[in-house]
């Protein structure tokens, strides 16, 4: 009777990306020589009984022919970015009758997948470019909030709007989520007036600042995300970072850099002749969320009351991306 396979041990996970990883473990030389297949049970980390794997004689989610370790595991259909997973392995020998002799399951090992890599963000950028629409002129960046917010800024922060950590809204794999700090601003305008809309779900007061104060040759513009929230309209997240700043250094290695004067989302065109003003434009068919990475003083702009309805509606705070949308999803995890 053939000797039983030993239990795989010392599970090692390496080279983790947003949709792949490599896995290795220790086996005896005898098992290494005779193993024909590996069974890998992979699941999202959840509460409850950690020993939730299938019976020892049932092949599970991934069956692979035995290969030299570490073995690459790839697949956007079951791996998502920034997600905690549990994994266990069995080794197996396929016998002449087609049945498998299998080892016991290994220990359960936990790991977390990574952010979108630059190639993934460029895929997402390509999708966003197709939805941007024509460019419309604008003149101010603005931030709508409730009176309590501006009172706090004046009384507790010396009039300084400090950068806050980006939440987890949008694509789960965006590198800026919970990592980059900034002040969120808008710049979208109404088609008929060319001015910011009067309605806001965020509050009846608006801080606004001339566009040229932030969008100029001394700042860099980066693409960070493209998503929707089960709606027909889409959001594009851009980062404006003063050149050489801490935010700029972060973005330079993590996000695609956009040409300030030639991109489909947010542009700055310098004066062409003496006496002319700079021209600023925003995409018309997406909602732009602009994260400015440096602090902003209220005195750099003005705070005014806006008319219209300000009932809190669906905002984007920690909003989850629609994983079924064909417009804004790419061929990696959501």
CSV table of C-alpha atoms in Angstrom, one decimal:
chain,number,residue,atom,x,y,z
A,1,UNK,CA,0.0,0.0,0.0
A,2,UNK,CA,1.3,3.4,-1.0
A,3,UNK,CA,2.6,5.6,1.9
A,4,UNK,CA,0.3,8.5,2.8
A,5,UNK,CA,1.3,12.0,1.8
A,6,UNK,CA,2.6,14.3,4.5
A,7,UNK,CA,0.7,17.4,5.4
A,8,UNK,CA,2.1,20.6,3.7
A,9,UNK,CA,3.7,22.9,6.2
A,10,UNK,CA,5.5,26.3,6.4
A,11,UNK,CA,3.1,28.0,3.9
A,12,UNK,CA,4.7,31.0,2.4
A,13,UNK,CA,2.9,33.8,0.4
A,14,UNK,CA,5.0,36.2,-1.8
A,15,UNK,CA,4.9,38.6,-4.7
A,16,UNK,CA,1.3,39.7,-3.9
A,17,UNK,CA,-0.4,42.0,-6.3
A,18,UNK,CA,-4.0,43.2,-6.6
A,19,UNK,CA,-5.0,40.0,-8.5
A,20,UNK,CA,-2.2,37.4,-8.0
A,21,UNK,CA,0.2,35.9,-5.6
A,22,UNK,CA,2.8,33.1,-5.4
A,23,UNK,CA,2.5,30.3,-2.8
A,24,UNK,CA,5.1,27.8,-1.6
A,25,UNK,CA,5.3,25.2,1.2
A,26,UNK,CA,7.6,22.5,2.5
A,27,UNK,CA,7.2,18.9,1.4
A,28,UNK,CA,9.3,15.8,1.9
A,29,UNK,CA,11.6,14.9,-1.0
A,30,UNK,CA,9.4,11.8,-1.5
A,31,UNK,CA,6.2,13.8,-1.8
A,32,UNK,CA,7.8,16.3,-4.1
A,33,UNK,CA,8.8,13.5,-6.5
A,34,UNK,CA,5.4,11.8,-6.6
A,35,UNK,CA,2.8,14.6,-6.2
A,36,UNK,CA,0.9,15.1,-9.4
A,37,UNK,CA,-1.6,17.9,-8.3
A,38,UNK,CA,-2.0,20.7,-5.8
A,39,UNK,CA,-5.4,21.6,-4.3
A,40,UNK,CA,-5.8,25.2,-3.1
A,41,UNK,CA,-8.7,26.4,-1.1
A,42,UNK,CA,-9.0,30.2,-1.2
A,43,UNK,CA,-11.7,32.3,0.4
A,44,UNK,CA,-12.2,35.8,1.8
A,45,UNK,CA,-11.4,36.2,5.4
A,46,UNK,CA,-14.6,36.3,7.4
A,47,UNK,CA,-15.8,35.9,11.0
A,48,UNK,CA,-16.8,32.5,12.3
A,49,UNK,CA,-15.0,29.2,12.2
A,50,UNK,CA,-11.6,29.5,10.5
A,51,UNK,CA,-11.6,25.8,9.7
A,52,UNK,CA,-14.2,26.1,6.9
A,53,UNK,CA,-12.4,24.1,4.2
A,54,UNK,CA,-13.9,21.1,2.5
A,55,UNK,CA,-13.4,17.4,3.3
A,56,UNK,CA,-9.9,16.1,2.7
A,57,UNK,CA,-10.9,13.9,-0.3
A,58,UNK,CA,-12.8,16.6,-2.2
A,59,UNK,CA,-10.9,18.8,-4.7
A,60,UNK,CA,-11.7,22.4,-4.0
A,61,UNK,CA,-11.7,25.8,-5.8
A,62,UNK,CA,-8.4,25.5,-7.6
A,63,UNK,CA,-6.9,22.2,-8.9
A,64,UNK,CA,-3.5,22.6,-10.5
A,65,UNK,CA,-0.9,20.2,-11.9
A,66,UNK,CA,2.1,20.0,-9.6
A,67,UNK,CA,4.7,22.6,-10.6
A,68,UNK,CA,7.9,23.8,-9.1
A,69,UNK,CA,7.2,26.1,-6.1
A,70,UNK,CA,6.5,28.9,-5.6
A,71,UNK,CA,3.4,28.5,-7.7
A,72,UNK,CA,1.7,31.5,-9.3
A,73,UNK,CA,-2.0,31.9,-8.5
A,74,UNK,CA,-3.8,34.5,-10.8
A,75,UNK,CA,-7.4,35.3,-11.5
A,76,UNK,CA,-9.5,38.4,-11.4
A,77,UNK,CA,-12.6,36.3,-11.2
A,78,UNK,CA,-11.8,35.3,-7.6
A,79,UNK,CA,-9.2,37.8,-6.4
A,80,UNK,CA,-10.0,41.5,-5.5
A,81,UNK,CA,-7.6,44.3,-4.5
A,82,UNK,CA,-7.0,45.1,-0.9
A,83,UNK,CA,-8.9,42.1,0.3
A,84,UNK,CA,-7.9,39.7,3.1
A,85,UNK,CA,-7.9,36.0,2.1
A,86,UNK,CA,-7.4,32.7,3.8
A,87,UNK,CA,-5.7,29.9,1.9
A,88,UNK,CA,-4.9,26.3,2.6
A,89,UNK,CA,-3.3,23.6,0.4
A,90,UNK,CA,-3.3,19.9,-0.1
A,91,UNK,CA,-0.9,17.8,-2.2
A,92,UNK,CA,-2.3,14.9,-4.2
A,93,UNK,CA,-1.3,11.9,-6.3
A,94,UNK,CA,-3.6,11.0,-9.2
A,95,UNK,CA,-3.9,7.2,-9.3
A,96,UNK,CA,-4.5,4.8,-12.2
A,97,UNK,CA,-8.2,4.6,-11.5
A,98,UNK,CA,-8.5,8.4,-11.7
A,99,UNK,CA,-9.1,8.9,-8.0
A,100,UNK,CA,-6.8,11.1,-5.9
A,101,UNK,CA,-4.7,10.2,-2.8
A,102,UNK,CA,-4.5,13.5,-0.9
A,103,UNK,CA,-2.7,14.8,2.1
A,104,UNK,CA,-4.3,16.5,5.0
A,105,UNK,CA,-5.1,20.2,4.6
A,106,UNK,CA,-2.3,22.5,5.6
A,107,UNK,CA,-2.6,25.2,8.2
A,108,UNK,CA,-4.7,28.2,7.2
A,109,UNK,CA,-2.6,31.2,6.2
A,110,UNK,CA,-4.0,34.7,5.8
A,111,UNK,CA,-2.8,37.5,3.5
A,112,UNK,CA,-4.0,40.7,1.9
A,113,UNK,CA,-3.9,41.6,-1.8
A,114,UNK,CA,-2.4,44.9,-3.0
A,115,UNK,CA,-3.5,48.1,-4.7
A,116,UNK,CA,-3.9,48.6,-8.5
A,117,UNK,CA,-0.6,48.7,-10.2
A,118,UNK,CA,0.2,51.4,-12.7
A,119,UNK,CA,-0.8,49.2,-15.6
A,120,UNK,CA,-4.2,48.6,-14.0
A,121,UNK,CA,-4.7,52.4,-13.4
A,122,UNK,CA,-3.9,53.0,-17.1
A,123,UNK,CA,-6.6,50.5,-18.1
A,124,UNK,CA,-9.0,52.4,-15.9
A,125,UNK,CA,-7.8,55.7,-17.3
A,126,UNK,CA,-8.5,54.5,-20.8
A,127,UNK,CA,-12.1,53.6,-19.7
A,128,UNK,CA,-12.5,57.1,-18.1
A,129,UNK,CA,-11.3,58.9,-21.2
A,130,UNK,CA,-14.1,57.4,-23.2
A,131,UNK,CA,-16.7,58.8,-20.9
A,132,UNK,CA,-15.3,62.3,-20.2
A,133,UNK,CA,-17.3,64.2,-22.9
A,134,UNK,CA,-16.5,67.6,-24.2
A,135,UNK,CA,-14.6,70.2,-22.2
A,136,UNK,CA,-16.5,73.2,-20.6
A,137,UNK,CA,-14.9,76.3,-19.2
A,138,UNK,CA,-14.9,77.0,-15.4
A,139,UNK,CA,-13.3,79.6,-13.2
A,140,UNK,CA,-13.4,78.4,-9.6
A,141,UNK,CA,-12.8,75.3,-7.5
A,142,UNK,CA,-15.3,75.0,-4.7
A,143,UNK,CA,-16.2,73.0,-1.6
A,144,UNK,CA,-19.7,72.8,-0.2
A,145,UNK,CA,-20.2,72.2,3.5
A,146,UNK,CA,-22.5,72.9,6.5
A,147,UNK,CA,-21.9,76.0,8.7
A,148,UNK,CA,-20.5,73.8,11.5
A,149,UNK,CA,-17.7,72.8,9.3
A,150,UNK,CA,-16.6,76.3,8.5
A,151,UNK,CA,-17.1,77.4,12.1
A,152,UNK,CA,-14.8,74.7,13.2
A,153,UNK,CA,-12.2,75.6,10.5
A,154,UNK,CA,-12.2,79.3,11.7
A,155,UNK,CA,-12.3,78.7,15.5
A,156,UNK,CA,-10.2,75.5,15.9
A,157,UNK,CA,-7.9,75.5,12.8
A,158,UNK,CA,-7.0,79.1,12.4
A,159,UNK,CA,-8.9,79.3,9.1
A,160,UNK,CA,-7.0,76.4,7.6
A,161,UNK,CA,-8.7,73.6,5.8
A,162,UNK,CA,-6.4,70.7,6.6
A,163,UNK,CA,-6.0,67.7,4.4
A,164,UNK,CA,-7.9,64.6,5.5
A,165,UNK,CA,-7.3,61.0,4.7
A,166,UNK,CA,-9.0,59.8,1.6
A,167,UNK,CA,-11.8,57.3,2.5
A,168,UNK,CA,-12.5,54.0,0.8
A,169,UNK,CA,-15.1,55.1,-1.7
A,170,UNK,CA,-14.7,54.2,-5.4
A,171,UNK,CA,-12.6,51.4,-6.8
A,172,UNK,CA,-11.3,49.2,-4.0
A,173,UNK,CA,-7.9,49.0,-5.5
A,174,UNK,CA,-7.2,52.8,-5.9
A,175,UNK,CA,-3.8,53.5,-4.3
A,176,UNK,CA,-5.0,56.7,-2.7
A,177,UNK,CA,-7.7,55.1,-0.6
A,178,UNK,CA,-6.9,55.4,3.1
A,179,UNK,CA,-3.3,56.5,2.2
A,180,UNK,CA,-3.3,60.0,0.7
A,181,UNK,CA,-4.5,63.1,2.5
A,182,UNK,CA,-6.1,66.0,0.8
A,183,UNK,CA,-8.9,68.6,0.6
A,184,UNK,CA,-11.7,67.5,-1.8
A,185,UNK,CA,-12.9,70.1,-4.2
A,186,UNK,CA,-15.4,70.3,-7.1
A,187,UNK,CA,-15.3,72.2,-10.3
A,188,UNK,CA,-18.3,71.0,-12.3
A,189,UNK,CA,-20.6,73.7,-13.7
A,190,UNK,CA,-24.1,73.9,-15.0
A,191,UNK,CA,-24.5,73.6,-18.8
A,192,UNK,CA,-26.7,76.7,-19.1
A,193,UNK,CA,-24.9,79.1,-16.7
A,194,UNK,CA,-21.3,78.0,-16.7
A,195,UNK,CA,-21.4,78.4,-12.9
A,196,UNK,CA,-21.3,75.8,-10.1
A,197,UNK,CA,-24.7,74.3,-9.3
A,198,UNK,CA,-26.8,75.9,-6.5
A,199,UNK,CA,-27.9,72.6,-5.0
A,200,UNK,CA,-25.6,70.6,-2.9
A,201,UNK,CA,-26.0,67.5,-0.7
A,202,UNK,CA,-23.1,68.6,1.5
A,203,UNK,CA,-24.5,71.9,2.8
A,204,UNK,CA,-25.6,75.5,2.1
A,205,UNK,CA,-22.2,77.2,2.4
A,206,UNK,CA,-19.5,77.2,-0.3
A,207,UNK,CA,-15.8,77.9,-0.2
A,208,UNK,CA,-14.6,78.9,-3.6
A,209,UNK,CA,-11.1,79.7,-4.9
A,210,UNK,CA,-10.0,81.0,-8.3
A,211,UNK,CA,-9.0,78.0,-10.5
A,212,UNK,CA,-5.6,79.5,-11.3
A,213,UNK,CA,-4.6,79.5,-7.6
A,214,UNK,CA,-4.5,75.7,-7.7
A,215,UNK,CA,-4.3,74.6,-11.4
A,216,UNK,CA,-1.1,76.1,-12.8
A,217,UNK,CA,2.4,75.0,-14.0
A,218,UNK,CA,3.5,74.7,-10.3
A,219,UNK,CA,1.1,71.8,-9.7
A,220,UNK,CA,0.9,68.3,-11.1
A,221,UNK,CA,-2.3,66.5,-12.0
A,222,UNK,CA,-2.8,62.8,-11.5
A,223,UNK,CA,-5.6,60.3,-12.4
A,224,UNK,CA,-6.7,58.3,-9.4
A,225,UNK,CA,-10.0,56.6,-10.0
A,226,UNK,CA,-13.1,56.1,-12.2
A,227,UNK,CA,-16.3,54.6,-10.7
A,228,UNK,CA,-20.0,54.7,-10.4
A,229,UNK,CA,-22.5,53.9,-7.6
A,230,UNK,CA,-25.2,51.9,-9.4
A,231,UNK,CA,-26.1,55.1,-11.3
A,232,UNK,CA,-26.0,56.2,-14.9
A,233,UNK,CA,-23.4,58.9,-14.1
A,234,UNK,CA,-19.7,58.3,-13.3
A,235,UNK,CA,-17.1,59.9,-11.1
A,236,UNK,CA,-13.5,60.6,-12.0
A,237,UNK,CA,-11.1,61.2,-9.1
A,238,UNK,CA,-8.1,63.5,-9.8
A,239,UNK,CA,-5.3,64.6,-7.6
A,240,UNK,CA,-3.8,68.1,-7.7
A,241,UNK,CA,-0.4,68.2,-6.0
A,242,UNK,CA,2.0,71.1,-5.7
A,243,UNK,CA,5.2,70.1,-7.4
A,244,UNK,CA,7.7,68.6,-5.0
A,245,UNK,CA,5.2,68.3,-2.1
A,246,UNK,CA,4.7,65.2,0.0
A,247,UNK,CA,1.5,64.5,-1.9
A,248,UNK,CA,3.3,64.9,-5.2
A,249,UNK,CA,6.0,62.4,-4.2
A,250,UNK,CA,3.4,59.8,-3.3
A,251,UNK,CA,1.5,60.2,-6.5
A,252,UNK,CA,4.6,60.2,-8.7
A,253,UNK,CA,5.2,56.5,-8.0
A,254,UNK,CA,1.6,55.4,-7.7
A,255,UNK,CA,-0.7,57.3,-10.2
A,256,UNK,CA,-0.6,58.1,-13.9
A,257,UNK,CA,0.5,61.7,-14.5
A,258,UNK,CA,-1.7,63.8,-16.8
A,259,UNK,CA,-0.6,66.6,-19.1
A,260,UNK,CA,-2.1,69.8,-17.6
A,261,UNK,CA,-2.7,71.3,-21.0
A,262,UNK,CA,-3.9,68.2,-22.9
A,263,UNK,CA,-6.1,65.7,-21.1
A,264,UNK,CA,-9.9,65.0,-21.3
A,265,UNK,CA,-10.7,65.8,-17.6
A,266,UNK,CA,-9.2,69.1,-16.3
A,267,UNK,CA,-7.0,71.4,-18.3
A,268,UNK,CA,-5.0,74.6,-17.9
A,269,UNK,CA,-4.2,76.6,-21.0
A,270,UNK,CA,-1.8,79.5,-20.4
A,271,UNK,CA,-2.4,82.9,-22.0
A,272,UNK,CA,-1.7,82.8,-25.7
A,273,UNK,CA,-1.2,86.6,-26.0
A,274,UNK,CA,-0.3,89.4,-23.7
A,275,UNK,CA,-3.3,90.6,-21.7
A,276,UNK,CA,-5.2,87.4,-22.1
A,277,UNK,CA,-6.3,85.3,-19.1
A,278,UNK,CA,-5.5,81.6,-18.6
A,279,UNK,CA,-8.3,79.2,-19.7
A,280,UNK,CA,-9.6,76.4,-17.4
A,281,UNK,CA,-11.8,73.5,-18.6
A,282,UNK,CA,-13.5,70.5,-17.0
A,283,UNK,CA,-15.0,67.3,-18.5
A,284,UNK,CA,-18.8,67.7,-19.0
A,285,UNK,CA,-20.0,64.1,-18.8
A,286,UNK,CA,-18.4,62.9,-15.6
A,287,UNK,CA,-18.5,64.3,-12.0
A,288,UNK,CA,-14.9,65.3,-11.1
A,289,UNK,CA,-13.7,64.9,-7.5
A,290,UNK,CA,-10.4,66.8,-7.2
A,291,UNK,CA,-8.2,66.1,-4.2
A,292,UNK,CA,-5.8,68.9,-3.5
A,293,UNK,CA,-3.0,67.6,-1.3
A,294,UNK,CA,-1.9,70.8,0.5
A,295,UNK,CA,-3.8,72.8,3.2
A,296,UNK,CA,-6.0,75.7,2.1
A,297,UNK,CA,-6.7,78.9,4.0
A,298,UNK,CA,-10.2,80.2,3.8
A,299,UNK,CA,-8.7,83.7,3.1
A,300,UNK,CA,-7.3,82.3,-0.2
A,301,UNK,CA,-10.9,82.4,-1.5
A,302,UNK,CA,-14.3,83.3,-0.2
A,303,UNK,CA,-17.2,81.6,1.6
A,304,UNK,CA,-20.7,82.4,0.5
A,305,UNK,CA,-24.2,81.0,1.0
A,306,UNK,CA,-25.8,79.2,-1.9
A,307,UNK,CA,-29.5,79.0,-2.8
A,308,UNK,CA,-31.2,75.7,-3.7
A,309,UNK,CA,-32.1,72.5,-1.9
A,310,UNK,CA,-29.5,71.0,0.4
A,311,UNK,CA,-31.2,67.8,1.6
A,312,UNK,CA,-28.6,65.2,2.3
A,313,UNK,CA,-28.7,62.6,-0.5
A,314,UNK,CA,-26.4,59.9,-1.7
A,315,UNK,CA,-22.9,61.2,-1.2
A,316,UNK,CA,-19.7,59.3,-2.1
A,317,UNK,CA,-18.4,58.8,1.5
A,318,UNK,CA,-17.1,55.2,1.6
A,319,UNK,CA,-19.5,54.4,-1.3
A,320,UNK,CA,-18.8,51.1,-3.0
A,321,UNK,CA,-18.2,50.8,-6.7
A,322,UNK,CA,-20.8,48.9,-8.8
A,323,UNK,CA,-18.9,45.7,-9.7
A,324,UNK,CA,-21.2,44.9,-12.6
A,325,UNK,CA,-20.8,48.2,-14.5
A,326,UNK,CA,-19.2,47.5,-17.9
A,327,UNK,CA,-18.2,51.1,-18.3
A,328,UNK,CA,-15.9,51.6,-15.3
A,329,UNK,CA,-14.6,48.1,-14.4
A,330,UNK,CA,-11.4,46.6,-15.7
A,331,UNK,CA,-10.2,43.0,-15.9
A,332,UNK,CA,-8.9,42.9,-12.4
A,333,UNK,CA,-10.7,42.9,-9.0
A,334,UNK,CA,-13.1,45.8,-8.3
